[in-house]
Amino acid sequence: MKQKKVGYDRYAKYGYIFSAPFVIAFLTFSLYPTIYTAVIGFTDLKGIGSTGFNFLTDDLLKNFKTILSNPSFIQSFKNTILLWVCNFIPQIILALLLAAWFTDRRSHVKGQGLFKVLLYMPNIITAATIAILFNALFGYPMGPVNDILMRLGITDAPINLMLNKNVARGVIIFIQTWMWYGSTMIVLISGILGINPEIFESADVDGAGRVQTFFLITLPNIKTILTFTLVTSLIGGLNMFDIPKLLQNGGPDNSTLTTSLFIYNQAFSGSYLYNRAAAASMIMFVIIAILAGITFRLMRDDDEKEAIKEKKRLRKLQKEGK
Amino acid sequence: MLKTKENTALKVVIYVVCIFLAILSILPFWIMIVNATRSTTEIQQQAVTLIPSSYMMNNLKILTGKSFDPITGFLNSLTVSIGATALAVYFSSLTAYAQVAYNWRFKKQFFSFIMAIMMIPAQVTMIGFYQMVYKVGLTNNLSMLILPAIASPSMVFFMRQYLQPTLPMSIVESARIDGAKEFMIFNRIVLPIMKPAIATQAIFSFVASWNNLFTPLILLTNSDKYTMPVMVSLLRGDIYKTEFGSIYLGLTLTVLPLIIVYLLLSKYIIAGVALGGVKG
């Protein structure tokens, strides 16, 4: 015991030394910008290339109040939530269905490896490229989608589809679902494969059908992974920028304006309102920090559960050893 | 009897759906690649075809004749992605090693802190980051896209989870007895042990950095410094408005390297996703 204590003292300093680069980079590139953003939210900083600022004297919270009552910001927040909800529901349903099929021991789906590779592929491609590609596919007067619609006889003349709010939103929702269901599916498959096979076997013995097994055994056992997927997807969704920016730049008529795009437009176009953009950023920061807190708790709980399991196993081994 | 019939029916449904989804994954890229070889007139007459044409060089001339410069974009993206990935992987491993190998006072708190911040995206603090970088005059300096990678909390988390059960402390102890310095032990012994984890994390860090649009779009104003996604965003501008063939070609040039690398590494990438180490 005493020897261990000596080792503890001698090498402890390396714990600090080896963590130092991370801490320095974090303080410089993350913490300082975060505080700086928060501070700018209380100032009059605006205008291209400006860096000097004064704190607002009349009403310190003016930027925050302006943002929270700004119709474009409210619209962008609603859009962001709408786009996320409408992409997450089909994404999770599709991913669950495919995961259930691929892990079904009675069906033995062949070619799984190839399917996984192909279904995951859109996720790896630059979102900026995909947005412009889809914009071209929906091109007017003659893009591939119009071509198909006309050849199928659905319409006689080409339609400028992207002028329709619902089409523009629908395309973003489709792209998001299309890019992410493969990833979610793979995560869920690994979750299902992690369930103790004995549970499935005893369900088989009890004569449970596929649907029953799925709802009564598979789903409850991957609850943590599902929640984790939900929260991480929501955090990603709240930051959606590339696709709405490059598909229709938030249009038509602000129907695809997301909060990230709103912040970008406030700060880097028009009158360069860094202060309002910073206030909007901090509002989003708080929302995301709360969500991050939820994932943190989930993961810590998981970690603790593992630790408890480990302890129990050790105790069992010790008992058996005796 | 009824059971087997039901099984066959289900299997047919599964394969039909999977093949449909696989086609859906490929089709947009196929149309893109084919149209990259066709002239704008051809595309306007018939936008969907599976047969390539011969206008690729012509499209390339129009494409590069304007502001789109795929080689500069490619090299800049390569610099940023390789730099950021190397730093992220090395320093995350080092930070994780500090967690696993040493007992120091704030170790637990530090790890909790890393877990707490790992989900917070850099995007929400971009205004402050931009102001900071602008003040020191480094907006067009690619290092501002590389250096922040030294602090990659989610990668530290992953590396620590990997290292915790795999690192045999006995090897470290015997190296110490042989007189090896702590820093050498990390470089010579621990890093090789971490190779599988490093490979997985490197792929995802590289792809994330390669695909990042938000930060470079804000920081880079000099077109010599544009990364690939910023270059791609030029294709959305008015200068290429009617040059459909060139737009498709520009998109293809940015996608092809990714698809090739993906198909080569797909086994590792799929395995990496299954580990849940990444989420966007």
Short mmCIF file of C-alpha atoms in Angstrom, two decimals, chain A residues 4 8 10-19 21-23 25-26 28-34 36-37 40 45 48-53 91 94 97-98 101-102 104 106-111 113 115-130 132-137 139-145 147-148 151 174 178 180-184 186-187 190-191 210 228-229 232-233 235-242 245-249 260-261 263-264 267-268 274-275 277-278 281-282 284-285 288-289 291-293 295-296 299-300 303, chain B residues 3 6-7 10-11 13-15 17-29 31-32 35 43-49 91-92 94-95 97-99 101-107 110-135 143-144 147-153 156-157 160-161 173 176 181-184 186 203-204 207 210-214 217-218 228-230 232-236 244 247-248 250-252 254-255 258-259 262-263 266-267 269-271 273-276 278-280:
data_model
loop_
_atom_site.label_atom_id
_atom_site.label_comp_id
_atom_site.label_asym_id
_atom_site.label_seq_id
_atom_site.Cartn_x
_atom_site.Cartn_y
_atom_site.Cartn_z
CA LYS A 4 1.66 2.41 -4.38
CA TYR A 8 1.18 7.86 -7.20
CA ARG A 10 6.06 10.29 -8.72
CA TYR A 11 4.01 9.88 -11.88
CA ALA A 12 0.99 12.03 -11.10
CA LYS A 13 2.53 15.08 -12.73
CA TYR A 14 2.45 13.35 -16.13
CA GLY A 15 -1.33 13.23 -15.89
CA TYR A 16 -1.29 17.02 -15.88
CA ILE A 17 1.47 17.35 -18.49
CA PHE A 18 -0.21 15.02 -20.98
CA SER A 19 -3.59 16.69 -20.51
CA PRO A 21 -2.26 20.41 -24.82
CA PHE A 22 -5.95 19.50 -24.76
CA VAL A 23 -6.67 22.03 -22.01
CA ALA A 25 -6.42 24.19 -27.10
CA PHE A 26 -9.81 23.96 -25.39
CA THR A 28 -8.19 29.04 -26.67
CA PHE A 29 -10.47 27.63 -29.34
CA SER A 30 -13.60 26.67 -27.40
CA LEU A 31 -14.01 28.31 -24.03
CA TYR A 32 -12.73 31.77 -24.99
CA PRO A 33 -14.93 31.94 -28.15
CA THR A 34 -17.90 30.80 -26.07
CA TYR A 36 -16.65 36.03 -26.25
CA THR A 37 -19.88 35.11 -28.06
CA ILE A 40 -20.89 40.18 -27.75
CA LEU A 45 -20.91 45.17 -32.12
CA ILE A 48 -18.37 44.55 -41.53
CA GLY A 49 -14.90 44.13 -40.07
CA SER A 50 -15.70 45.84 -36.74
CA THR A 51 -14.10 44.47 -33.61
CA GLY A 52 -14.52 47.26 -31.05
CA PHE A 53 -17.67 47.31 -28.97
CA GLN A 91 -35.53 7.83 -40.35
CA LEU A 94 -36.90 2.81 -41.49
CA LEU A 97 -37.41 -1.96 -39.60
CA LEU A 98 -34.16 -2.67 -41.45
CA TRP A 101 -34.89 -7.57 -40.63
CA PHE A 102 -31.10 -7.78 -40.70
CA ASP A 104 -33.83 -11.69 -37.67
CA ARG A 106 -35.10 -16.90 -39.09
CA SER A 107 -34.78 -14.86 -42.28
CA HIS A 108 -31.00 -14.89 -42.74
CA VAL A 109 -30.89 -11.93 -45.10
CA LYS A 110 -28.02 -12.48 -47.52
CA GLY A 111 -25.87 -9.69 -48.90
CA GLY A 113 -22.65 -6.42 -45.97
CA PHE A 115 -26.61 -3.45 -48.38
CA LYS A 116 -25.02 -1.80 -45.35
CA VAL A 117 -22.25 -0.33 -47.50
CA LEU A 118 -24.73 1.08 -50.03
CA LEU A 119 -27.33 2.37 -47.58
CA TYR A 120 -24.69 4.12 -45.50
CA MET A 121 -22.93 5.69 -48.50
CA PRO A 122 -24.86 9.01 -48.70
CA ASN A 123 -23.73 9.78 -45.14
CA ILE A 124 -20.08 10.02 -46.15
CA ILE A 125 -20.64 12.49 -49.02
CA THR A 126 -20.19 16.22 -48.48
CA ALA A 127 -23.57 17.69 -47.51
CA ALA A 128 -22.77 20.85 -49.50
CA THR A 129 -22.35 18.75 -52.64
CA ILE A 130 -25.56 16.83 -52.01
CA ILE A 132 -26.36 21.46 -54.88
CA LEU A 133 -26.84 18.10 -56.58
CA PHE A 134 -30.49 17.95 -55.46
CA ASN A 135 -30.99 21.54 -56.50
CA ALA A 136 -29.77 20.54 -59.96
CA LEU A 137 -31.95 17.41 -59.97
CA GLY A 139 -33.76 22.13 -61.94
CA TYR A 140 -36.12 24.28 -63.97
CA PRO A 141 -37.07 24.18 -66.80
CA MET A 142 -35.34 20.88 -67.46
CA GLY A 143 -33.93 18.89 -64.57
CA PRO A 144 -34.05 15.14 -64.08
CA VAL A 145 -37.11 15.29 -61.80
CA ASP A 147 -37.94 15.01 -67.03
CA ILE A 148 -39.26 11.98 -65.14
CA ARG A 151 -42.22 11.23 -69.23
CA PHE A 174 -35.81 13.65 -47.83
CA TRP A 178 -31.65 9.61 -46.92
CA TRP A 180 -28.89 9.40 -41.94
CA TYR A 181 -31.11 6.28 -41.86
CA GLY A 182 -28.17 4.04 -42.87
CA SER A 183 -26.07 5.30 -40.00
CA THR A 184 -28.90 4.94 -37.49
CA ILE A 186 -26.02 0.31 -38.26
CA VAL A 187 -26.01 1.71 -34.71
CA SER A 190 -25.07 -3.31 -33.16
CA GLY A 191 -27.39 -2.51 -30.26
CA ARG A 210 -41.68 -11.81 -34.90
CA PHE A 228 -29.08 8.49 -27.37
CA THR A 229 -29.86 8.45 -31.11
CA THR A 232 -27.73 13.35 -30.76
CA SER A 233 -29.90 13.61 -33.85
CA ILE A 235 -28.51 18.33 -31.52
CA GLY A 236 -27.37 17.74 -35.10
CA GLY A 237 -30.75 18.87 -36.41
CA LEU A 238 -30.61 22.12 -34.42
CA ASN A 239 -27.37 22.93 -36.23
CA MET A 240 -28.63 22.20 -39.73
CA PHE A 241 -26.87 24.61 -42.08
CA ASP A 242 -25.22 23.21 -45.24
CA LYS A 245 -28.03 27.15 -47.24
CA LEU A 246 -27.05 25.59 -50.55
CA LEU A 247 -30.40 24.19 -51.63
CA GLN A 248 -32.48 27.37 -51.64
CA ASN A 249 -30.60 29.66 -49.22
CA SER A 260 -28.00 28.35 -38.01
CA LEU A 261 -28.73 29.96 -41.35
CA ILE A 263 -27.41 33.38 -37.37
CA TYR A 264 -25.11 33.21 -40.39
CA ALA A 267 -23.63 38.08 -38.87
CA PHE A 268 -22.21 37.74 -42.37
CA TYR A 274 -22.63 40.39 -34.88
CA ASN A 275 -24.34 41.33 -31.62
CA ALA A 277 -26.18 36.86 -34.17
CA ALA A 278 -24.28 36.30 -30.91
CA SER A 281 -26.23 31.82 -30.85
CA MET A 282 -26.37 31.93 -27.07
CA MET A 284 -29.27 28.03 -29.20
CA PHE A 285 -26.24 27.29 -27.00
CA ILE A 288 -28.14 22.49 -26.91
CA ALA A 289 -26.32 22.51 -23.56
CA LEU A 291 -29.73 18.42 -24.49
CA ALA A 292 -26.02 17.66 -24.06
CA GLY A 293 -26.69 17.40 -20.33
CA THR A 295 -26.84 12.65 -23.11
CA PHE A 296 -24.20 13.14 -20.47
CA MET A 299 -23.83 7.92 -20.77
CA ARG A 300 -22.75 8.31 -17.18
CA ASP A 303 -20.89 3.79 -17.37
CA LYS B 3 -44.79 -20.82 -41.73
CA GLU B 6 -44.88 -16.68 -44.74
CA ASN B 7 -41.11 -16.71 -44.47
CA LEU B 10 -41.26 -11.80 -45.94
CA LYS B 11 -37.92 -12.51 -47.55
CA VAL B 13 -40.40 -8.05 -49.26
CA ILE B 14 -37.06 -7.59 -47.49
CA TYR B 15 -35.03 -7.97 -50.67
CA VAL B 17 -37.13 -2.94 -50.13
CA CYS B 18 -33.36 -3.28 -49.70
CA ILE B 19 -32.69 -3.29 -53.44
CA PHE B 20 -34.96 -0.26 -53.86
CA LEU B 21 -33.07 1.60 -51.12
CA ALA B 22 -29.72 0.58 -52.59
CA ILE B 23 -30.78 1.99 -55.98
CA LEU B 24 -31.94 5.14 -54.21
CA SER B 25 -28.44 5.47 -52.73
CA ILE B 26 -26.74 5.16 -56.09
CA LEU B 27 -29.15 6.83 -58.54
CA PRO B 28 -28.53 10.53 -57.73
CA PHE B 29 -24.77 10.01 -58.00
CA ILE B 31 -27.26 10.78 -62.82
CA MET B 32 -24.63 13.24 -61.64
CA ASN B 35 -24.58 14.27 -66.78
CA ILE B 43 -29.23 17.74 -70.54
CA GLN B 44 -31.98 20.21 -71.35
CA GLN B 45 -33.43 17.89 -73.95
CA GLN B 46 -33.36 14.82 -71.75
CA ALA B 47 -32.12 15.12 -68.18
CA VAL B 48 -32.23 11.47 -67.16
CA THR B 49 -30.27 8.90 -69.06
CA PHE B 91 -3.50 14.58 -28.72
CA SER B 92 -6.73 12.69 -28.01
CA LEU B 94 -2.31 11.46 -25.22
CA THR B 95 -5.17 12.90 -23.16
CA TYR B 97 -3.49 7.97 -21.82
CA ALA B 98 -3.28 10.55 -19.04
CA GLN B 99 -6.70 9.29 -17.92
CA ALA B 101 -2.19 5.45 -16.85
CA TYR B 102 -1.86 8.03 -14.10
CA ASN B 103 -3.57 8.87 -10.86
CA TRP B 104 -3.89 12.57 -10.46
CA ARG B 105 -6.09 14.71 -8.35
CA PHE B 106 -8.61 16.11 -10.85
CA LYS B 107 -8.63 13.13 -13.18
CA PHE B 110 -11.66 16.32 -15.89
CA PHE B 111 -13.19 13.27 -17.56
CA SER B 112 -16.70 14.24 -16.45
CA PHE B 113 -16.05 17.65 -17.91
CA ILE B 114 -14.97 16.15 -21.24
CA MET B 115 -18.15 14.07 -21.33
CA ALA B 116 -20.25 17.12 -20.55
CA ILE B 117 -18.85 19.24 -23.38
CA MET B 118 -18.44 16.59 -26.05
CA MET B 119 -21.90 17.12 -27.50
CA ILE B 120 -21.69 20.89 -27.78
CA PRO B 121 -20.99 21.81 -31.40
CA ALA B 122 -18.49 24.51 -32.32
CA GLN B 123 -21.11 26.10 -34.54
CA VAL B 124 -23.00 27.86 -31.73
CA THR B 125 -19.92 29.81 -30.63
CA MET B 126 -18.77 30.72 -34.11
CA ILE B 127 -19.35 34.48 -33.74
CA GLY B 128 -16.84 34.71 -30.91
CA PHE B 129 -14.43 32.42 -32.75
CA TYR B 130 -14.65 34.56 -35.89
CA GLN B 131 -14.10 37.78 -33.92
CA MET B 132 -11.10 36.28 -32.15
CA VAL B 133 -9.51 35.02 -35.38
CA TYR B 134 -10.29 38.27 -37.20
CA LYS B 135 -8.65 40.36 -34.47
CA SER B 143 -4.10 26.71 -39.31
CA MET B 144 -7.28 28.14 -37.74
CA LEU B 147 -5.34 23.72 -34.52
CA PRO B 148 -8.76 23.54 -32.77
CA ALA B 149 -8.66 19.77 -33.48
CA ILE B 150 -6.15 19.37 -30.63
CA ALA B 151 -9.14 19.56 -28.27
CA SER B 152 -11.57 16.91 -29.60
CA PRO B 153 -13.59 15.83 -26.54
CA VAL B 156 -10.79 11.59 -26.12
CA PHE B 157 -13.86 9.83 -24.76
CA ARG B 160 -10.22 6.33 -23.25
CA GLN B 161 -12.96 3.71 -23.59
CA GLU B 173 6.01 -0.69 -15.62
CA ARG B 176 9.98 2.22 -16.72
CA LYS B 181 10.92 8.17 -20.19
CA GLU B 182 7.14 8.54 -19.83
CA PHE B 183 6.80 10.44 -23.10
CA MET B 184 8.78 7.74 -24.93
CA PHE B 186 3.58 6.74 -24.89
CA ILE B 203 -11.28 8.00 -40.89
CA PHE B 204 -14.20 9.80 -39.24
CA VAL B 207 -14.33 12.85 -43.35
CA TRP B 210 -13.24 17.29 -45.33
CA ASN B 211 -17.00 17.88 -45.38
CA ASN B 212 -17.06 20.88 -43.05
CA LEU B 213 -18.62 23.92 -44.71
CA PHE B 214 -19.62 26.27 -41.88
CA LEU B 217 -17.21 29.55 -45.25
CA ILE B 218 -16.95 32.11 -42.45
CA MET B 228 -13.56 21.80 -51.37
CA PRO B 229 -17.01 22.44 -49.79
CA VAL B 230 -16.53 26.22 -50.14
CA VAL B 232 -18.55 23.57 -54.30
CA SER B 233 -20.77 26.32 -52.95
CA LEU B 234 -19.58 28.48 -55.87
CA LEU B 235 -21.46 26.13 -58.20
CA ARG B 236 -24.68 27.43 -56.66
CA PHE B 244 -25.57 22.29 -66.13
CA ILE B 247 -22.11 21.97 -62.46
CA TYR B 248 -22.51 18.19 -62.56
CA GLY B 250 -17.78 20.06 -60.53
CA LEU B 251 -19.94 18.04 -58.13
CA THR B 252 -18.54 14.79 -59.52
CA THR B 254 -15.71 16.56 -55.31
CA VAL B 255 -17.60 13.30 -54.80
CA LEU B 258 -14.82 10.35 -51.36
CA ILE B 259 -16.65 7.44 -53.01
CA TYR B 262 -15.28 4.95 -48.97
CA LEU B 263 -15.46 1.80 -51.06
CA SER B 266 -16.10 0.62 -46.11
CA LYS B 267 -15.44 -2.40 -43.89
CA ILE B 269 -16.17 2.59 -41.63
CA ILE B 270 -19.23 0.40 -41.07
CA ALA B 271 -17.53 -1.24 -38.08
CA VAL B 273 -20.29 3.42 -37.04
CA ALA B 274 -21.44 0.29 -35.22
CA LEU B 275 -19.22 1.25 -32.31
CA GLY B 276 -21.27 4.40 -32.02
CA VAL B 278 -19.60 9.07 -34.32
CA LYS B 279 -22.76 10.99 -34.70
CA GLY B 280 -23.39 14.11 -36.67
#
